[in-house]
PDB file of C-alpha atoms in Angstrom:
ATOM      1  CA  ALA A 859       0.311  10.567   4.768  1.00  0.00           C
ATOM      2  CA  VAL A 860       3.691   9.584   3.878  1.00  0.00           C
ATOM      3  CA  VAL A 861       5.014   5.847   3.161  1.00  0.00           C
ATOM      4  CA  SER A 862       8.488   5.256   4.026  1.00  0.00           C
ATOM      5  CA  THR A 863      10.296   2.242   2.647  1.00  0.00           C
ATOM      6  CA  GLN A 864      13.511   3.639   4.434  1.00  0.00           C
ATOM      7  CA  SER A 865      14.954   3.955   0.886  1.00  0.00           C
ATOM      8  CA  THR A 866      14.501   5.984  -2.416  1.00  0.00           C
ATOM      9  CA  GLY A 867      15.395   5.000  -5.497  1.00  0.00           C
ATOM     10  CA  GLY A 868      18.185   2.859  -4.174  1.00  0.00           C
ATOM     11  CA  THR A 869      19.275   4.681  -1.725  1.00  0.00           C
ATOM     12  CA  SER A 870      18.799   4.963   1.776  1.00  0.00           C
ATOM     13  CA  ALA A 871      16.499   7.507   3.372  1.00  0.00           C
ATOM     14  CA  GLU A 872      19.570   8.496   5.713  1.00  0.00           C
ATOM     15  CA  ARG A 873      21.615   9.462   2.653  1.00  0.00           C
ATOM     16  CA  ALA A 874      18.596  10.683   0.502  1.00  0.00           C
ATOM     17  CA  ALA A 875      16.933  12.908   2.876  1.00  0.00           C
ATOM     18  CA  ALA A 876      18.211  16.077   4.771  1.00  0.00           C
ATOM     19  CA  ASN A 877      15.609  14.718   7.579  1.00  0.00           C
ATOM     20  CA  PRO A 878      14.505  11.243   7.137  1.00  0.00           C
ATOM     21  CA  ASN A 879      11.841  11.681  10.087  1.00  0.00           C
ATOM     22  CA  TYR A 880       9.187  12.787   7.964  1.00  0.00           C
ATOM     23  CA  TYR A 881       6.552  12.497  10.312  1.00  0.00           C
ATOM     24  CA  THR A 882       8.252  16.155  11.972  1.00  0.00           C
ATOM     25  CA  ARG A 883       8.426  17.954   8.679  1.00  0.00           C
ATOM     26  CA  GLY A 884       5.211  19.164   9.034  1.00  0.00           C
ATOM     27  CA  ASP A 885       6.071  22.648  11.008  1.00  0.00           C
ATOM     28  CA  ALA A 886       3.115  23.257  12.820  1.00  0.00           C
ATOM     29  CA  VAL A 887       1.089  20.441  11.733  1.00  0.00           C
ATOM     30  CA  PRO A 888       1.370  17.528  14.404  1.00  0.00           C
ATOM     31  CA  GLY A 889       3.277  14.331  13.127  1.00  0.00           C
ATOM     32  CA  ILE A 890       3.266  10.818  14.002  1.00  0.00           C
ATOM     33  CA  LYS A 891       5.245   7.711  12.895  1.00  0.00           C
ATOM     34  CA  MET A 892       3.738   4.345  13.180  1.00  0.00           C
ATOM     35  CA  ASP A 893       4.552   0.939  12.007  1.00  0.00           C
ATOM     36  CA  GLY A 894       2.906   0.199   8.757  1.00  0.00           C
ATOM     37  CA  MET A 895       3.877  -3.503   9.008  1.00  0.00           C
ATOM     38  CA  ASN A 896       1.664  -3.944  11.918  1.00  0.00           C
ATOM     39  CA  ILE A 897      -1.943  -4.152  10.788  1.00  0.00           C
ATOM     40  CA  LEU A 898      -3.401  -3.907  14.298  1.00  0.00           C
ATOM     41  CA  ALA A 899      -1.300  -0.562  14.785  1.00  0.00           C
ATOM     42  CA  VAL A 900      -2.432   0.716  11.112  1.00  0.00           C
ATOM     43  CA  ARG A 901      -6.110   0.319  12.460  1.00  0.00           C
ATOM     44  CA  GLU A 902      -5.787   1.971  15.802  1.00  0.00           C
ATOM     45  CA  PHE A 903      -3.861   4.670  14.349  1.00  0.00           C
ATOM     46  CA  THR A 904      -6.425   5.504  11.619  1.00  0.00           C
ATOM     47  CA  ARG A 905      -9.341   5.201  14.152  1.00  0.00           C
ATOM     48  CA  ALA A 906      -7.441   7.769  16.677  1.00  0.00           C
ATOM     49  CA  VAL A 907      -6.534  10.232  13.599  1.00  0.00           C
ATOM     50  CA  THR A 908     -10.027  10.107  12.234  1.00  0.00           C
ATOM     51  CA  ASP A 909     -11.418  10.837  15.245  1.00  0.00           C
ATOM     52  CA  TRP A 910      -8.811  13.755  15.901  1.00  0.00           C
ATOM     53  CA  MET A 911      -9.705  15.274  12.513  1.00  0.00           C
ATOM     54  CA  ARG A 912     -13.285  14.505  12.836  1.00  0.00           C
ATOM     55  CA  ALA A 913     -13.088  16.366  16.249  1.00  0.00           C
ATOM     56  CA  GLY A 914     -12.011  19.830  14.396  1.00  0.00           C
ATOM     57  CA  ASN A 915      -8.385  19.613  15.544  1.00  0.00           C
ATOM     58  CA  GLY A 916      -6.905  19.635  12.061  1.00  0.00           C
ATOM     59  CA  PRO A 917      -4.698  17.364   9.485  1.00  0.00           C
ATOM     60  CA  VAL A 918      -1.938  14.992  10.926  1.00  0.00           C
ATOM     61  CA  VAL A 919       1.116  14.263   9.027  1.00  0.00           C
ATOM     62  CA  ALA A 920       1.427  10.496   8.874  1.00  0.00           C
ATOM     63  CA  GLU A 921       4.741   8.512   8.357  1.00  0.00           C
ATOM     64  CA  VAL A 922       3.460   5.137   8.014  1.00  0.00           C
ATOM     65  CA  GLU A 923       6.964   3.037   7.957  1.00  0.00           C
ATOM     66  CA  THR A 924       6.775  -0.139   6.012  1.00  0.00           C
ATOM     67  CA  TYR A 925       9.133  -2.301   3.731  1.00  0.00           C
ATOM     68  CA  ARG A 926       9.700  -3.399   0.233  1.00  0.00           C
ATOM     69  CA  TYR A 927      10.971  -6.627  -0.381  1.00  0.00           C
ATOM     70  CA  TYR A 928      12.066  -5.736  -4.163  1.00  0.00           C
ATOM     71  CA  GLY A 929      13.717  -2.807  -5.324  1.00  0.00           C
ATOM     72  CA  HIS A 930      12.090   0.312  -6.847  1.00  0.00           C
ATOM     73  CA  SER A 931      12.428  -0.463 -10.589  1.00  0.00           C
ATOM     74  CA  MET A 932      14.159  -3.100 -12.972  1.00  0.00           C
ATOM     75  CA  SER A 933      17.314  -0.972 -12.734  1.00  0.00           C
ATOM     76  CA  ASP A 934      17.088  -1.456  -8.817  1.00  0.00           C
ATOM     77  CA  PRO A 935      17.986  -5.030  -7.705  1.00  0.00           C
ATOM     78  CA  GLY A 936      17.245  -3.559  -4.026  1.00  0.00           C
ATOM     79  CA  THR A 937      20.678  -5.078  -2.870  1.00  0.00           C
ATOM     80  CA  SER A 938      22.784  -2.072  -2.852  1.00  0.00           C
ATOM     81  CA  TYR A 939      21.671  -0.452  -0.025  1.00  0.00           C
ATOM     82  CA  ARG A 940      20.294  -3.645   1.931  1.00  0.00           C
ATOM     83  CA  THR A 941      21.410  -7.185   2.161  1.00  0.00           C
ATOM     84  CA  ARG A 942      19.458 -10.376   1.059  1.00  0.00           C
ATOM     85  CA  ASP A 943      19.965 -11.175   4.606  1.00  0.00           C
ATOM     86  CA  GLU A 944      18.031  -8.406   5.965  1.00  0.00           C
ATOM     87  CA  VAL A 945      15.067  -8.706   3.469  1.00  0.00           C
ATOM     88  CA  GLN A 946      14.722 -12.337   4.284  1.00  0.00           C
ATOM     89  CA  GLU A 947      14.731 -11.218   8.196  1.00  0.00           C
ATOM     90  CA  VAL A 948      12.077  -8.761   7.768  1.00  0.00           C
ATOM     91  CA  ARG A 949      10.157 -11.114   5.849  1.00  0.00           C
ATOM     92  CA  LYS A 950      10.310 -13.785   8.159  1.00  0.00           C
ATOM     93  CA  THR A 951       9.630 -11.725  11.385  1.00  0.00           C
ATOM     94  CA  LYS A 952       7.572  -8.508  10.258  1.00  0.00           C
ATOM     95  CA  ASP A 953       5.563  -9.636   7.262  1.00  0.00           C
ATOM     96  CA  PRO A 954       1.804  -8.315   7.604  1.00  0.00           C
ATOM     97  CA  ILE A 955       0.488 -11.269   6.424  1.00  0.00           C
ATOM     98  CA  THR A 956       2.344 -14.038   8.135  1.00  0.00           C
ATOM     99  CA  MET A 957       1.761 -11.718  11.404  1.00  0.00           C
ATOM    100  CA  VAL A 958      -2.126 -11.598  10.702  1.00  0.00           C
ATOM    101  CA  LYS A 959      -2.320 -15.381  10.299  1.00  0.00           C
ATOM    102  CA  ALA A 960      -0.342 -16.049  13.374  1.00  0.00           C
ATOM    103  CA  MET A 961      -2.427 -13.729  15.187  1.00  0.00           C
ATOM    104  CA  MET A 962      -5.667 -15.212  13.842  1.00  0.00           C
ATOM    105  CA  ILE A 963      -4.378 -18.920  14.750  1.00  0.00           C
ATOM    106  CA  GLU A 964      -3.440 -17.966  18.341  1.00  0.00           C
ATOM    107  CA  ALA A 965      -6.927 -16.114  18.954  1.00  0.00           C
ATOM    108  CA  GLU A 966      -8.541 -19.455  17.432  1.00  0.00           C
ATOM    109  CA  LEU A 967     -10.020 -17.337  14.874  1.00  0.00           C
ATOM    110  CA  ALA A 968      -8.939 -19.705  12.292  1.00  0.00           C
ATOM    111  CA  THR A 969      -6.954 -22.918  11.980  1.00  0.00           C
ATOM    112  CA  GLU A 970      -3.884 -23.212   9.405  1.00  0.00           C
ATOM    113  CA  ALA A 971      -5.716 -25.595   7.347  1.00  0.00           C
ATOM    114  CA  GLU A 972      -8.602 -22.825   6.963  1.00  0.00           C
ATOM    115  CA  LEU A 973      -6.097 -20.255   6.225  1.00  0.00           C
ATOM    116  CA  LYS A 974      -4.322 -22.575   3.820  1.00  0.00           C
ATOM    117  CA  GLU A 975      -7.615 -23.095   1.927  1.00  0.00           C
ATOM    118  CA  LEU A 976      -8.223 -19.422   1.858  1.00  0.00           C
ATOM    119  CA  ASP A 977      -4.902 -18.644   0.351  1.00  0.00           C
ATOM    120  CA  GLY A 978      -5.832 -21.102  -2.275  1.00  0.00           C
ATOM    121  CA  GLU A 979      -9.282 -19.592  -3.063  1.00  0.00           C
ATOM    122  CA  CYS A 980      -7.553 -16.017  -3.155  1.00  0.00           C
ATOM    123  CA  ARG A 981      -4.846 -17.230  -5.719  1.00  0.00           C
ATOM    124  CA  LYS A 982      -7.472 -18.628  -7.742  1.00  0.00           C
ATOM    125  CA  ILE A 983      -9.519 -15.492  -7.695  1.00  0.00           C
ATOM    126  CA  ILE A 984      -6.290 -13.505  -8.600  1.00  0.00           C
ATOM    127  CA  ASP A 985      -5.281 -15.940 -11.476  1.00  0.00           C
ATOM    128  CA  ASP A 986      -8.626 -15.800 -13.062  1.00  0.00           C
ATOM    129  CA  ALA A 987      -9.002 -12.042 -12.982  1.00  0.00           C
ATOM    130  CA  THR A 988      -5.141 -12.009 -14.368  1.00  0.00           C
ATOM    131  CA  LYS A 989      -6.272 -14.210 -17.069  1.00  0.00           C
ATOM    132  CA  PHE A 990      -9.342 -12.011 -17.761  1.00  0.00           C
ATOM    133  CA  ALA A 991      -7.482  -8.835 -18.304  1.00  0.00           C
ATOM    134  CA  ARG A 992      -4.897 -10.305 -20.204  1.00  0.00           C
ATOM    135  CA  GLU A 993      -7.166 -12.139 -22.645  1.00  0.00           C
ATOM    136  CA  SER A 994      -9.703  -9.050 -22.732  1.00  0.00           C
ATOM    137  CA  PRO A 995      -9.346  -6.321 -25.723  1.00  0.00           C
ATOM    138  CA  GLU A 996      -7.573  -3.368 -24.731  1.00  0.00           C
ATOM    139  CA  LEU A 997     -10.202  -0.511 -24.113  1.00  0.00           C
ATOM    140  CA  GLU A 998     -10.741   2.780 -26.360  1.00  0.00           C
ATOM    141  CA  THR A 999      -8.942   5.688 -25.052  1.00  0.00           C
ATOM    142  CA  HIS A1000     -12.386   7.368 -24.376  1.00  0.00           C
ATOM    143  CA  GLU A1001     -13.449   4.544 -22.162  1.00  0.00           C
ATOM    144  CA  MET A1002     -10.600   5.163 -19.758  1.00  0.00           C
ATOM    145  CA  PHE A1003     -13.053   7.707 -17.956  1.00  0.00           C
ATOM    146  CA  ASN A1004     -15.914   5.612 -17.501  1.00  0.00           C
ATOM    147  CA  THR A1005     -17.236   4.291 -14.256  1.00  0.00           C
ATOM    148  CA  ILE A1006     -14.440   5.886 -12.371  1.00  0.00           C
ATOM    149  CA  TYR A1007     -16.770   7.334  -9.676  1.00  0.00           C
ATOM    150  CA  THR A1008     -20.323   6.988  -8.685  1.00  0.00           C
ATOM    151  CA  ASP A1009     -22.886   9.687  -9.136  1.00  0.00           C
ATOM    152  CA  MET A1010     -20.572  11.547 -11.306  1.00  0.00           C
ATOM    153  CA  ASP A1011     -22.313  11.260 -14.691  1.00  0.00           C
ATOM    154  CA  GLY A1012     -21.334  14.180 -17.384  1.00  0.00           C
ATOM    155  CA  SER A1013     -18.642  15.574 -14.845  1.00  0.00           C
ATOM    156  CA  ARG A1014     -15.159  16.367 -16.488  1.00  0.00           C
ATOM    157  CA  ILE A1015     -12.530  14.122 -15.471  1.00  0.00           C
ATOM    158  CA  ARG A1016      -8.596  15.576 -15.937  1.00  0.00           C
ATOM    159  CA  GLY A1017      -6.454  13.369 -17.924  1.00  0.00           C
ATOM    160  CA  SER A1018      -2.940  12.397 -17.933  1.00  0.00           C
ATOM    161  CA  ASP A1019      -2.020  15.999 -18.420  1.00  0.00           C
ATOM    162  CA  SER A1020      -3.453  19.657 -17.176  1.00  0.00           C
ATOM    163  CA  MET A1021      -4.707  19.970 -21.130  1.00  0.00           C
ATOM    164  CA  THR A1022      -6.509  16.356 -21.407  1.00  0.00           C
ATOM    165  CA  TYR A1023     -10.121  16.084 -19.999  1.00  0.00           C
ATOM    166  CA  GLY A1024     -12.580  13.402 -20.430  1.00  0.00           C
ATOM    167  CA  ILE A1025     -16.508  13.128 -19.507  1.00  0.00           C
ATOM    168  CA  HIS A1026     -17.397  10.569 -17.025  1.00  0.00           C
ATOM    169  CA  SER A1027     -20.095   8.188 -18.210  1.00  0.00           C
ATOM    170  CA  PRO A1028     -21.679   5.122 -16.199  1.00  0.00           C
TER     171      PRO A1028
END
């Protein structure tokens, strides 16, 4: 899958790529472009492509179009290739979390008060986990290979370069 944020390192996709329609670049492999900001579209796309591949039809090039609200890095404020008004408009009209909340309220799956309470609970979990991570001692280097996968005890796992390996342990 290709995740397209319509820009690359501070340059619009139209200026950065000879062909910004990434889903068409698979030659003989079929491709599809979808709205990655719509959670229901992502679910249905995932279901359809999974069924396609499980039926033995081969791979699919997927371009999942999404949007970054911030720049790529500290040196990219994200305002040289788009306006603040554009960012605010996308946040207001296409934000996936806002869209799902609105759908849930409209379908009477939850009330605004219930979603606000859930949001508070989620924020507390994140704050607690962040505090725990910041207060915990750093792991020793050999521990970075531990508990990555299940059922892989004793397996070699490639490190950050092609010459470094670790042994997975539970």
